[in-house]
């Protein structure tokens, strides 16, 4: 079996028209792309074998920049620059590759359309595009490169910068069109729901890959927003057509919970490992290795979940429903002021839960309060007529409740692991600190005031003034 990695150069600059094509450098975006891609490509083994680059400046700067950002300084010594690879013909690359004698993997850094043509000549199922700094990893059932045949390769992995960096992904995302409907929340929902489901689909692939945990976080936010909207519409209309979409969304949101908890925990674990008070105990008890393994297992489980036929069918059904006449009829049947009534009802529910809390309340009551607050915020985010100060207060409250939830998960993870693998109690000091921090977070929640609902709207869309 042979491994072939095809890497397209980073985004290049066209600012100097006097330069020849092979002299063009990388632009700022290209430099960001290669910085994002370098650790990921190292992780998947793209630099383990022979590395060849076109002699064009943009290709050389791509591989040089990637390798320079990695810790292994010997990698750059294995890069061979070949003028033959400065080509836009896939046939040229095909003939060159068949002459190579390398025993292991080969990585080519070059140009489109040559790389894309070569990839699609080898793959049984072609790919549509290879963006700048993108990579295609192909498995070939051969012992020697001269044995290559068309349509015999299998796609092991397809990567692009927008799938390994959320910042790069977000750069080209369009805004929610529903938010432009100032003061018309229901009209905005008809635009927001399709937009959110489209965004959900675009987040699936990078969230499944897991190179940047922010993708999963944004996926969870989006799916929960859609669910909160559907639940609100069901509460207002009672239309049973909404029950099936709500059930699907709940199931798929739950499928992210284990992975998200482990993503957040492992980020916190890195900070603990830099604390002299706890690093020895963590290392000797094997905590970092154990939870990285659990994270990998959860990542695989999530990837399998969204690749399953049931998930794909559910996504198609949801896409159809939010664009259907049935949903339009539900929205048309509702008065726009009733969304504010729904918001007020949720605020009242939250406030009742908050004042009922005490030092003796179980953790589950705090968790339910957090879920209630999230639904308030998701609904509030769709109504741009609400005061900014109100939405800011919701965000601050969510951070406080989120800190408590994170601490709770950290404590459960560590207590469970200690029972399994720390009979000597080396982790006890860390667990005791977490318990104290959780108690402090609990007290912060108990001191919160109730939420003041925004002024109710009149039929003109303006806040109702107080009578003299």
C-alpha positions as a Markdown table, in Angstrom:
| # | Residue | x | y | z |
|---|---|---|---|---|
| 1 | Unk | 0.0 | 0.0 | 0.0 |
| 2 | Unk | 1.3 | 3.5 | -0.9 |
| 3 | Unk | 0.3 | 6.8 | 0.6 |
| 4 | Unk | 0.1 | 9.9 | -1.6 |
| 5 | Unk | -0.5 | 13.3 | -0.1 |
| 6 | Unk | -1.3 | 16.2 | -2.6 |
| 7 | Unk | -1.0 | 19.7 | -1.1 |
| 8 | Unk | -1.9 | 22.8 | -3.0 |
| 9 | Unk | 0.1 | 25.9 | -2.2 |
| 10 | Unk | -1.3 | 28.6 | 0.1 |
| 11 | Unk | -3.2 | 31.6 | -1.2 |
| 12 | Unk | -0.8 | 33.7 | -3.3 |
| 13 | Unk | -0.5 | 37.4 | -3.9 |
| 14 | Unk | -1.4 | 39.1 | -7.2 |
| 15 | Unk | -0.5 | 42.6 | -5.9 |
| 16 | Unk | 2.7 | 43.0 | -8.0 |
| 17 | Unk | 1.8 | 42.7 | -11.7 |
| 18 | Unk | 5.5 | 42.8 | -12.7 |
| 19 | Unk | 6.3 | 39.4 | -11.2 |
| 20 | Unk | 6.4 | 36.3 | -13.3 |
| 21 | Unk | 3.9 | 33.6 | -12.2 |
| 22 | Unk | 6.5 | 31.4 | -10.5 |
| 23 | Unk | 7.7 | 34.4 | -8.5 |
| 24 | Unk | 4.4 | 35.3 | -6.8 |
| 25 | Unk | 4.6 | 35.1 | -3.0 |
| 26 | Unk | 2.0 | 34.1 | -0.4 |
| 27 | Unk | -0.4 | 36.7 | 0.8 |
| 28 | Unk | -1.5 | 37.2 | 4.4 |
| 29 | Unk | -4.3 | 34.8 | 4.1 |
| 30 | Unk | -2.0 | 32.2 | 2.6 |
| 31 | Unk | 0.4 | 32.6 | 5.6 |
| 32 | Unk | -2.6 | 32.0 | 8.0 |
| 33 | Unk | -3.7 | 29.0 | 6.0 |
| 34 | Unk | -0.3 | 27.2 | 6.2 |
| 35 | Unk | 0.0 | 28.0 | 9.9 |
| 36 | Unk | -3.4 | 26.4 | 10.5 |
| 37 | Unk | -2.7 | 23.4 | 8.3 |
| 38 | Unk | 0.8 | 22.5 | 9.4 |
| 39 | Unk | 0.1 | 20.7 | 12.7 |
| 40 | Unk | -2.9 | 18.9 | 11.2 |
| 41 | Unk | -0.8 | 17.6 | 8.2 |
| 42 | Unk | 1.9 | 16.5 | 10.6 |
| 43 | Unk | -0.7 | 14.7 | 12.7 |
| 44 | Unk | -2.0 | 12.7 | 9.7 |
| 45 | Unk | 1.5 | 11.7 | 8.5 |
| 46 | Unk | 1.9 | 14.0 | 5.5 |
| 47 | Unk | 5.5 | 14.7 | 6.4 |
| 48 | Unk | 6.6 | 11.2 | 7.3 |
| 49 | Unk | 7.8 | 10.2 | 3.8 |
| 50 | Unk | 9.5 | 11.9 | 0.9 |
| 51 | Unk | 8.3 | 15.5 | 0.4 |
| 52 | Unk | 8.6 | 17.1 | -3.1 |
| 53 | Unk | 7.7 | 20.7 | -4.0 |
| 54 | Unk | 7.4 | 22.8 | -7.1 |
| 55 | Unk | 10.1 | 25.4 | -7.4 |
| 56 | Unk | 7.5 | 28.2 | -7.7 |
| 57 | Unk | 8.0 | 30.6 | -4.8 |
| 58 | Unk | 4.4 | 30.2 | -3.5 |
| 59 | Unk | 4.9 | 26.4 | -3.3 |
| 60 | Unk | 8.3 | 26.6 | -1.7 |
| 61 | Unk | 7.1 | 29.1 | 0.9 |
| 62 | Unk | 4.1 | 26.9 | 1.6 |
| 63 | Unk | 6.2 | 23.9 | 2.6 |
| 64 | Unk | 9.0 | 25.9 | 4.2 |
| 65 | Unk | 6.5 | 27.8 | 6.3 |
| 66 | Unk | 4.6 | 24.7 | 7.4 |
| 67 | Unk | 7.7 | 22.9 | 8.4 |
| 68 | Unk | 9.3 | 25.9 | 10.1 |
| 69 | Unk | 6.2 | 26.1 | 12.4 |
| 70 | Unk | 6.7 | 22.6 | 13.6 |
| 71 | Unk | 9.0 | 21.4 | 16.4 |
| 72 | Unk | 10.9 | 18.9 | 14.3 |
| 73 | Unk | 13.6 | 21.1 | 12.6 |
| 74 | Unk | 15.0 | 18.1 | 10.6 |
| 75 | Unk | 11.8 | 17.9 | 8.4 |
| 76 | Unk | 13.0 | 20.8 | 6.1 |
| 77 | Unk | 16.1 | 18.8 | 5.2 |
| 78 | Unk | 14.0 | 16.1 | 3.5 |
| 79 | Unk | 12.2 | 18.5 | 1.1 |
| 80 | Unk | 13.3 | 18.2 | -2.5 |
| 81 | Unk | 12.4 | 21.1 | -4.8 |
| 82 | Unk | 11.7 | 20.0 | -8.4 |
| 83 | Unk | 11.2 | 22.3 | -11.4 |
| 84 | Unk | 9.2 | 19.5 | -13.1 |
| 85 | Unk | 6.5 | 19.9 | -10.4 |
| 86 | Unk | 5.9 | 23.5 | -11.5 |
| 87 | Unk | 3.1 | 22.4 | -13.9 |
| 88 | Unk | -0.6 | 22.8 | -14.4 |
| 89 | Unk | -0.9 | 19.5 | -16.1 |
| 90 | Unk | -2.1 | 16.4 | -14.2 |
| 91 | Unk | -0.6 | 14.2 | -16.9 |
| 92 | Unk | 2.9 | 15.6 | -16.2 |
| 93 | Unk | 2.5 | 14.8 | -12.5 |
| 94 | Unk | 1.3 | 11.3 | -13.4 |
| 95 | Unk | 4.3 | 10.5 | -15.5 |
| 96 | Unk | 6.7 | 12.0 | -13.0 |
| 97 | Unk | 5.2 | 10.0 | -10.1 |
| 98 | Unk | 5.3 | 6.7 | -11.9 |
| 99 | Unk | 9.1 | 7.1 | -12.2 |
| 100 | Unk | 9.7 | 7.6 | -8.5 |
| 101 | Unk | 11.6 | 4.9 | -6.5 |
| 102 | Unk | 10.6 | 6.0 | -2.9 |
| 103 | Unk | 9.7 | 3.1 | -0.7 |
| 104 | Unk | 7.3 | 5.0 | 1.6 |
| 105 | Unk | 4.8 | 7.8 | 1.2 |
| 106 | Unk | 5.2 | 10.7 | -1.1 |
| 107 | Unk | 3.9 | 14.2 | -0.6 |
| 108 | Unk | 3.6 | 16.7 | -3.5 |
| 109 | Unk | 3.3 | 20.4 | -3.0 |
| 110 | Unk | 2.1 | 22.0 | -6.2 |
| 111 | Unk | -0.6 | 23.7 | -8.2 |
| 112 | Unk | -4.1 | 23.3 | -9.6 |
| 113 | Unk | -5.4 | 22.1 | -11.9 |
| 114 | Unk | -2.6 | 19.6 | -12.0 |
| 115 | Unk | -3.1 | 18.3 | -8.5 |
| 116 | Unk | -6.9 | 18.0 | -8.9 |
| 117 | Unk | -6.5 | 16.2 | -12.2 |
| 118 | Unk | -4.0 | 13.8 | -10.7 |
| 119 | Unk | -6.2 | 13.1 | -7.7 |
| 120 | Unk | -9.3 | 12.5 | -9.8 |
| 121 | Unk | -7.4 | 10.2 | -12.2 |
| 122 | Unk | -6.4 | 8.0 | -9.3 |
| 123 | Unk | -9.6 | 8.1 | -7.2 |
| 124 | Unk | -12.5 | 5.8 | -7.7 |
| 125 | Unk | -14.8 | 8.7 | -6.6 |
| 126 | Unk | -13.6 | 12.1 | -7.7 |
| 127 | Unk | -13.5 | 15.2 | -5.6 |
| 128 | Unk | -14.9 | 18.6 | -6.8 |
| 129 | Unk | -12.2 | 20.9 | -5.7 |
| 130 | Unk | -8.8 | 21.4 | -4.0 |
| 131 | Unk | -8.6 | 24.8 | -2.4 |
| 132 | Unk | -5.4 | 26.7 | -1.5 |
| 133 | Unk | -3.5 | 24.9 | 1.3 |
| 134 | Unk | -5.9 | 22.0 | 0.9 |
| 135 | Unk | -4.7 | 18.4 | 1.0 |
| 136 | Unk | -5.9 | 15.1 | -0.4 |
| 137 | Unk | -4.6 | 11.8 | 1.1 |
| 138 | Unk | -4.9 | 8.9 | -1.3 |
| 139 | Unk | -4.3 | 5.2 | -0.6 |
| 140 | Unk | -3.0 | 3.2 | -3.5 |
| 141 | Unk | -3.0 | -0.7 | -3.6 |
| 142 | Unk | 0.5 | -0.9 | -5.1 |
| 143 | Unk | 4.1 | -1.8 | -4.0 |
| 144 | Unk | 5.9 | 0.4 | -6.5 |
| 145 | Unk | 4.9 | 3.8 | -8.0 |
| 146 | Unk | 5.2 | 2.6 | -11.5 |
| 147 | Unk | 2.2 | 0.3 | -10.8 |
| 148 | Unk | -0.2 | 3.2 | -10.6 |
| 149 | Unk | -3.5 | 2.7 | -12.5 |
| 150 | Unk | -6.5 | 5.0 | -12.9 |
| 151 | Unk | -9.5 | 4.7 | -10.7 |
| 152 | Unk | -7.7 | 2.4 | -8.1 |
| 153 | Unk | -7.1 | 4.9 | -5.3 |
| 154 | Unk | -9.2 | 5.3 | -2.2 |
| 155 | Unk | -9.7 | 8.7 | -0.5 |
| 156 | Unk | -8.3 | 8.4 | 3.0 |
| 157 | Unk | -8.8 | 12.1 | 3.9 |
| 158 | Unk | -9.7 | 15.4 | 2.3 |
| 159 | Unk | -8.8 | 18.5 | 4.2 |
| 160 | Unk | -9.1 | 22.3 | 3.6 |
| 161 | Unk | -8.2 | 25.2 | 5.9 |
| 162 | Unk | -11.9 | 26.0 | 6.4 |
| 163 | Unk | -12.3 | 22.6 | 8.1 |
| 164 | Unk | -9.3 | 22.8 | 10.5 |
| 165 | Unk | -9.7 | 26.4 | 11.6 |
| 166 | Unk | -13.1 | 27.9 | 12.7 |
| 167 | Unk | -11.7 | 31.4 | 12.1 |
| 168 | Unk | -11.0 | 30.5 | 8.5 |
| 169 | Unk | -14.4 | 28.8 | 8.2 |
| 170 | Unk | -16.3 | 31.8 | 9.6 |
| 171 | Unk | -14.5 | 34.3 | 7.3 |
| 172 | Unk | -16.8 | 33.4 | 4.4 |
| 173 | Unk | -20.0 | 32.7 | 6.3 |
| 174 | Unk | -23.0 | 34.9 | 5.4 |
| 175 | Unk | -25.0 | 36.6 | 8.2 |
| 176 | Unk | -28.4 | 35.4 | 9.4 |
| 177 | Unk | -30.9 | 37.1 | 7.1 |
| 178 | Unk | -33.6 | 36.9 | 9.8 |
| 179 | Unk | -31.7 | 39.4 | 12.0 |
| 180 | Unk | -32.3 | 42.1 | 9.4 |
| 181 | Unk | -36.0 | 42.0 | 10.1 |
| 182 | Unk | -36.0 | 44.5 | 12.9 |
| 183 | Unk | -39.0 | 44.2 | 15.2 |
| 184 | Unk | -40.5 | 41.3 | 13.2 |
| 185 | Unk | -39.4 | 38.2 | 15.0 |
| 186 | Unk | -41.9 | 35.8 | 13.2 |
| 187 | Unk | -41.0 | 37.1 | 9.8 |
| 188 | Unk | -37.4 | 36.8 | 10.7 |
| 189 | Unk | -37.9 | 33.2 | 11.7 |
| 190 | Unk | -39.0 | 32.2 | 8.2 |
| 191 | Unk | -35.5 | 33.4 | 7.1 |
| 192 | Unk | -33.5 | 32.3 | 10.1 |
| 193 | Unk | -34.5 | 28.7 | 10.2 |
| 194 | Unk | -33.3 | 27.7 | 6.7 |
| 195 | Unk | -30.1 | 29.7 | 7.3 |
| 196 | Unk | -29.4 | 27.9 | 10.6 |
| 197 | Unk | -30.0 | 24.4 | 9.0 |
| 198 | Unk | -27.7 | 25.3 | 6.1 |
| 199 | Unk | -25.1 | 26.4 | 8.6 |
| 200 | Unk | -25.6 | 23.1 | 10.5 |
| 201 | Unk | -24.8 | 21.1 | 7.4 |
| 202 | Unk | -21.7 | 23.1 | 6.7 |
| 203 | Unk | -20.4 | 22.5 | 10.3 |
| 204 | Unk | -20.9 | 18.8 | 10.1 |
| 205 | Unk | -17.7 | 17.8 | 8.3 |
| 206 | Unk | -15.3 | 19.9 | 10.3 |
| 207 | Unk | -17.0 | 19.0 | 13.6 |
| 208 | Unk | -16.7 | 15.3 | 12.7 |
| 209 | Unk | -13.0 | 15.7 | 11.9 |
| 210 | Unk | -12.4 | 17.4 | 15.3 |
| 211 | Unk | -9.2 | 19.3 | 14.5 |
| 212 | Unk | -10.7 | 22.5 | 16.0 |
| 213 | Unk | -13.2 | 21.9 | 18.9 |
| 214 | Unk | -14.9 | 25.2 | 18.2 |
| 215 | Unk | -16.7 | 23.6 | 15.2 |
| 216 | Unk | -18.5 | 21.2 | 17.6 |
| 217 | Unk | -19.3 | 24.0 | 19.9 |
| 218 | Unk | -20.9 | 26.0 | 17.1 |
| 219 | Unk | -22.7 | 22.9 | 15.8 |
| 220 | Unk | -24.2 | 22.5 | 19.3 |
| 221 | Unk | -25.2 | 26.1 | 19.5 |
| 222 | Unk | -26.9 | 26.0 | 16.1 |
| 223 | Unk | -28.8 | 22.8 | 16.6 |
| 224 | Unk | -30.0 | 24.0 | 20.0 |
| 225 | Unk | -31.1 | 27.3 | 18.6 |
| 226 | Unk | -33.2 | 25.5 | 15.9 |
| 227 | Unk | -34.7 | 23.3 | 18.6 |
| 228 | Unk | -35.5 | 26.3 | 20.9 |
| 229 | Unk | -37.3 | 28.0 | 18.0 |
| 230 | Unk | -39.3 | 24.9 | 17.2 |
| 231 | Unk | -40.3 | 24.4 | 20.8 |
| 232 | Unk | -41.5 | 28.0 | 21.0 |
| 233 | Unk | -43.6 | 27.6 | 17.9 |
| 234 | Unk | -45.1 | 24.4 | 19.2 |
| 235 | Unk | -45.9 | 26.1 | 22.6 |
| 236 | Unk | -47.6 | 29.0 | 20.7 |
| 237 | Unk | -49.4 | 27.1 | 18.0 |
| 238 | Unk | -49.9 | 23.6 | 19.4 |
| 239 | Unk | -49.4 | 22.3 | 15.9 |
| 240 | Unk | -48.4 | 18.6 | 16.1 |
| 241 | Unk | -46.4 | 18.8 | 12.9 |
| 242 | Unk | -43.6 | 20.4 | 15.0 |
| 243 | Unk | -43.3 | 17.4 | 17.4 |
| 244 | Unk | -41.2 | 15.2 | 15.0 |
| 245 | Unk | -38.6 | 17.9 | 14.2 |
| 246 | Unk | -38.2 | 18.7 | 17.9 |
| 247 | Unk | -37.7 | 15.0 | 18.7 |
| 248 | Unk | -35.0 | 14.7 | 16.0 |
| 249 | Unk | -33.2 | 17.8 | 17.1 |
| 250 | Unk | -33.2 | 16.7 | 20.7 |
| 251 | Unk | -31.7 | 13.3 | 19.8 |
| 252 | Unk | -28.9 | 14.8 | 17.6 |
| 253 | Unk | -28.1 | 17.5 | 20.2 |
| 254 | Unk | -27.7 | 14.8 | 22.9 |
| 255 | Unk | -25.2 | 12.9 | 20.6 |
| 256 | Unk | -22.8 | 15.8 | 21.0 |
| 257 | Unk | -22.8 | 16.0 | 24.8 |
| 258 | Unk | -20.1 | 13.4 | 25.7 |
| 259 | Unk | -17.6 | 14.8 | 23.1 |
| 260 | Unk | -18.1 | 18.4 | 24.1 |
| 261 | Unk | -17.6 | 17.6 | 27.8 |
| 262 | Unk | -14.3 | 15.9 | 26.9 |
| 263 | Unk | -13.2 | 18.7 | 24.6 |
| 264 | Unk | -13.7 | 21.3 | 27.4 |
| 265 | Unk | -12.1 | 19.0 | 30.0 |
| 266 | Unk | -9.0 | 18.3 | 28.0 |
| 267 | Unk | -8.5 | 22.0 | 27.4 |
| 268 | Unk | -8.7 | 22.5 | 31.2 |
| 269 | Unk | -6.4 | 19.6 | 31.8 |
| 270 | Unk | -3.6 | 21.3 | 29.8 |
| 271 | Unk | -3.7 | 24.2 | 32.3 |
| 272 | Unk | -3.6 | 21.8 | 35.3 |
| 273 | Unk | -0.5 | 20.1 | 33.8 |
| 274 | Unk | 1.3 | 23.4 | 33.9 |
| 275 | Unk | 0.5 | 23.8 | 37.6 |
| 276 | Unk | 3.4 | 22.5 | 39.7 |
| 277 | Unk | 1.0 | 21.6 | 42.5 |
| 278 | Unk | -0.8 | 19.0 | 40.4 |
| 279 | Unk | 1.3 | 18.1 | 37.4 |
| 280 | Unk | 3.1 | 15.1 | 39.0 |
| 281 | Unk | -0.1 | 13.6 | 40.3 |
| 282 | Unk | -1.8 | 13.9 | 36.9 |
| 283 | Unk | 1.1 | 12.4 | 35.1 |
| 284 | Unk | 1.8 | 9.5 | 37.4 |
| 285 | Unk | -1.8 | 8.5 | 37.5 |
| 286 | Unk | -2.1 | 8.6 | 33.7 |
| 287 | Unk | -4.9 | 11.2 | 33.5 |
| 288 | Unk | -3.8 | 12.9 | 30.3 |
| 289 | Unk | -3.4 | 9.7 | 28.3 |
| 290 | Unk | -6.7 | 8.3 | 29.6 |
| 291 | Unk | -8.8 | 11.3 | 28.8 |
| 292 | Unk | -7.2 | 11.9 | 25.4 |
| 293 | Unk | -8.2 | 8.3 | 24.6 |
| 294 | Unk | -11.7 | 8.9 | 25.8 |
| 295 | Unk | -11.8 | 12.1 | 23.6 |
| 296 | Unk | -10.7 | 10.1 | 20.5 |
| 297 | Unk | -13.4 | 7.5 | 21.2 |
| 298 | Unk | -16.1 | 10.2 | 21.6 |
| 299 | Unk | -14.9 | 11.9 | 18.4 |
| 300 | Unk | -15.2 | 8.7 | 16.4 |
| 301 | Unk | -18.7 | 8.0 | 17.9 |
| 302 | Unk | -19.9 | 11.5 | 16.9 |
| 303 | Unk | -18.4 | 11.1 | 13.4 |
| 304 | Unk | -20.2 | 7.8 | 13.0 |
| 305 | Unk | -23.5 | 9.4 | 14.3 |
| 306 | Unk | -23.7 | 12.1 | 11.7 |
| 307 | Unk | -22.6 | 9.8 | 8.9 |
| 308 | Unk | -25.4 | 7.3 | 9.7 |
| 309 | Unk | -28.3 | 6.9 | 7.3 |
| 310 | Unk | -30.8 | 7.9 | 10.0 |
| 311 | Unk | -29.0 | 11.2 | 10.6 |
| 312 | Unk | -28.9 | 12.0 | 6.9 |
| 313 | Unk | -32.6 | 11.2 | 6.5 |
| 314 | Unk | -33.5 | 13.4 | 9.5 |
| 315 | Unk | -31.4 | 16.3 | 8.2 |
| 316 | Unk | -33.2 | 16.0 | 4.8 |
| 317 | Unk | -36.6 | 15.9 | 6.5 |
| 318 | Unk | -35.7 | 19.0 | 8.6 |
| 319 | Unk | -34.5 | 20.9 | 5.6 |
| 320 | Unk | -37.8 | 20.1 | 3.8 |
| 321 | Unk | -39.9 | 21.0 | 6.8 |
| 322 | Unk | -38.4 | 24.5 | 7.4 |
| 323 | Unk | -39.0 | 25.3 | 3.7 |
| 324 | Unk | -42.5 | 23.9 | 3.6 |
| 325 | Unk | -45.8 | 25.6 | 3.3 |
| 326 | Unk | -46.8 | 23.9 | 6.6 |
| 327 | Unk | -44.2 | 25.9 | 8.6 |
| 328 | Unk | -45.1 | 29.0 | 6.7 |
| 329 | Unk | -48.8 | 28.5 | 7.6 |
| 330 | Unk | -47.8 | 28.1 | 11.3 |
| 331 | Unk | -45.8 | 31.3 | 11.3 |
| 332 | Unk | -48.6 | 33.2 | 9.4 |
| 333 | Unk | -51.1 | 32.0 | 12.0 |
| 334 | Unk | -49.2 | 33.6 | 14.8 |
| 335 | Unk | -49.3 | 37.2 | 15.9 |
| 336 | Unk | -45.7 | 38.6 | 16.0 |
| 337 | Unk | -46.4 | 39.9 | 19.6 |
| 338 | Unk | -46.8 | 36.3 | 20.8 |
| 339 | Unk | -43.1 | 35.6 | 20.5 |
| 340 | Unk | -42.6 | 38.3 | 23.2 |
| 341 | Unk | -45.3 | 36.5 | 25.2 |
| 342 | Unk | -43.3 | 33.2 | 24.9 |
| 343 | Unk | -40.2 | 35.0 | 26.0 |
| 344 | Unk | -41.9 | 36.5 | 29.0 |
| 345 | Unk | -43.2 | 33.0 | 29.9 |
| 346 | Unk | -39.7 | 31.6 | 29.8 |
| 347 | Unk | -38.4 | 34.4 | 31.9 |
| 348 | Unk | -41.1 | 33.8 | 34.5 |
| 349 | Unk | -40.2 | 30.1 | 34.5 |
| 350 | Unk | -36.5 | 30.9 | 34.9 |
| 351 | Unk | -37.2 | 33.3 | 37.8 |
| 352 | Unk | -39.3 | 30.8 | 39.6 |
| 353 | Unk | -36.5 | 28.2 | 39.3 |
| 354 | Unk | -33.9 | 30.8 | 40.5 |
| 355 | Unk | -35.7 | 31.9 | 43.6 |
| 356 | Unk | -36.4 | 28.3 | 44.5 |
| 357 | Unk | -32.7 | 27.4 | 44.7 |
| 358 | Unk | -31.0 | 27.1 | 48.0 |
| 359 | Unk | -27.8 | 25.7 | 49.5 |
| 360 | Unk | -29.5 | 22.3 | 49.7 |
| 361 | Unk | -30.7 | 22.2 | 46.1 |
| 362 | Unk | -29.3 | 19.3 | 44.0 |
| 363 | Unk | -27.0 | 20.0 | 41.1 |
| 364 | Unk | -29.7 | 18.9 | 38.6 |
| 365 | Unk | -31.7 | 22.0 | 39.6 |
| 366 | Unk | -28.8 | 24.3 | 38.6 |
| 367 | Unk | -28.5 | 22.4 | 35.4 |
| 368 | Unk | -32.2 | 22.8 | 34.5 |
| 369 | Unk | -31.9 | 26.6 | 35.3 |
| 370 | Unk | -29.0 | 26.8 | 32.8 |
| 371 | Unk | -31.0 | 25.0 | 30.1 |
| 372 | Unk | -33.9 | 27.3 | 30.7 |
| 373 | Unk | -31.6 | 30.4 | 30.4 |
| 374 | Unk | -30.2 | 29.0 | 27.1 |
| 375 | Unk | -33.7 | 28.8 | 25.6 |
| 376 | Unk | -34.4 | 32.4 | 26.7 |
| 377 | Unk | -31.2 | 33.6 | 25.0 |
| 378 | Unk | -31.7 | 31.6 | 21.8 |
| 379 | Unk | -35.2 | 33.1 | 21.4 |
| 380 | Unk | -33.9 | 36.6 | 22.4 |
| 381 | Unk | -31.2 | 36.5 | 19.8 |
| 382 | Unk | -33.8 | 36.1 | 17.1 |
| 383 | Unk | -35.6 | 39.3 | 18.1 |
| 384 | Unk | -33.4 | 42.3 | 17.3 |
| 385 | Unk | -35.9 | 44.7 | 18.7 |
| 386 | Unk | -34.9 | 43.6 | 22.2 |
| 387 | Unk | -32.5 | 46.0 | 24.1 |
| 388 | Unk | -28.8 | 45.1 | 23.8 |
| 389 | Unk | -28.4 | 45.5 | 27.5 |
| 390 | Unk | -31.0 | 42.7 | 28.0 |
| 391 | Unk | -29.1 | 40.3 | 25.7 |
| 392 | Unk | -25.8 | 41.2 | 27.3 |
| 393 | Unk | -27.2 | 40.4 | 30.8 |
| 394 | Unk | -28.4 | 37.0 | 29.5 |
| 395 | Unk | -24.9 | 36.2 | 28.1 |
| 396 | Unk | -23.3 | 37.1 | 31.4 |
| 397 | Unk | -25.7 | 34.9 | 33.3 |
| 398 | Unk | -25.1 | 32.0 | 30.9 |
| 399 | Unk | -21.3 | 32.3 | 31.6 |
| 400 | Unk | -21.8 | 32.1 | 35.3 |
| 401 | Unk | -24.1 | 29.0 | 35.0 |
| 402 | Unk | -21.7 | 27.5 | 32.4 |
| 403 | Unk | -18.8 | 27.8 | 34.8 |
| 404 | Unk | -20.7 | 25.9 | 37.4 |
| 405 | Unk | -21.6 | 23.2 | 34.9 |
| 406 | Unk | -18.0 | 22.9 | 33.7 |
| 407 | Unk | -16.8 | 22.5 | 37.2 |
| 408 | Unk | -19.4 | 19.9 | 37.9 |
| 409 | Unk | -18.2 | 17.8 | 35.0 |
| 410 | Unk | -14.6 | 18.2 | 35.9 |
| 411 | Unk | -15.3 | 17.0 | 39.4 |
| 412 | Unk | -17.3 | 14.0 | 38.2 |
| 413 | Unk | -14.6 | 13.0 | 35.8 |
| 414 | Unk | -11.8 | 13.3 | 38.4 |
| 415 | Unk | -13.8 | 11.5 | 41.1 |
| 416 | Unk | -14.7 | 8.7 | 38.8 |
| 417 | Unk | -11.1 | 8.3 | 37.5 |
| 418 | Unk | -9.7 | 8.3 | 41.1 |
| 419 | Unk | -12.0 | 5.5 | 42.0 |
| 420 | Unk | -10.8 | 3.5 | 38.9 |
| 421 | Unk | -7.1 | 4.3 | 38.8 |
| 422 | Unk | -5.9 | 6.2 | 41.9 |
| 423 | Unk | -6.0 | 4.0 | 45.0 |
| 424 | Unk | -3.3 | 6.0 | 46.7 |
| 425 | Unk | -5.3 | 9.2 | 46.5 |
| 426 | Unk | -2.7 | 11.3 | 44.6 |
| 427 | Unk | -5.5 | 13.3 | 42.9 |
| 428 | Unk | -7.3 | 14.2 | 46.2 |
| 429 | Unk | -5.8 | 17.8 | 46.5 |
| 430 | Unk | -7.0 | 18.6 | 43.0 |
| 431 | Unk | -10.4 | 17.1 | 43.7 |
| 432 | Unk | -10.7 | 19.1 | 46.9 |
| 433 | Unk | -9.9 | 22.3 | 45.0 |
| 434 | Unk | -12.5 | 21.6 | 42.4 |
| 435 | Unk | -15.1 | 21.0 | 45.1 |
| 436 | Unk | -14.3 | 24.3 | 46.6 |
| 437 | Unk | -14.5 | 26.1 | 43.3 |
| 438 | Unk | -17.8 | 24.4 | 42.5 |
| 439 | Unk | -19.2 | 25.6 | 45.8 |
| 440 | Unk | -18.1 | 29.1 | 45.0 |
| 441 | Unk | -19.8 | 28.9 | 41.6 |
| 442 | Unk | -22.9 | 27.7 | 43.3 |
| 443 | Unk | -22.9 | 30.7 | 45.7 |
| 444 | Unk | -22.5 | 33.1 | 42.7 |
| 445 | Unk | -25.7 | 31.7 | 41.2 |
| 446 | Unk | -27.6 | 31.9 | 44.5 |
| 447 | Unk | -26.8 | 35.7 | 44.6 |
| 448 | Unk | -28.2 | 36.4 | 41.2 |
| 449 | Unk | -31.2 | 38.6 | 40.9 |
| 450 | Unk | -34.2 | 37.6 | 38.8 |
| 451 | Unk | -34.3 | 38.6 | 35.2 |
| 452 | Unk | -36.2 | 41.8 | 34.4 |
| 453 | Unk | -38.3 | 41.2 | 31.4 |
| 454 | Unk | -38.1 | 43.8 | 28.6 |
| 455 | Unk | -40.9 | 46.4 | 28.4 |
| 456 | Unk | -43.9 | 44.8 | 26.6 |
| 457 | Unk | -44.5 | 45.9 | 23.1 |
| 458 | Unk | -47.6 | 47.8 | 22.0 |
| 459 | Unk | -49.2 | 47.0 | 18.7 |
| 460 | Unk | -47.1 | 49.8 | 17.1 |
| 461 | Unk | -43.9 | 47.9 | 18.1 |
| 462 | Unk | -42.8 | 50.4 | 20.6 |
| 463 | Unk | -42.3 | 49.8 | 24.4 |
| 464 | Unk | -45.4 | 50.6 | 26.4 |
| 465 | Unk | -44.9 | 53.7 | 28.5 |
| 466 | Unk | -45.7 | 53.9 | 32.2 |
| 467 | Unk | -48.9 | 55.7 | 33.0 |
| 468 | Unk | -48.6 | 58.9 | 35.1 |
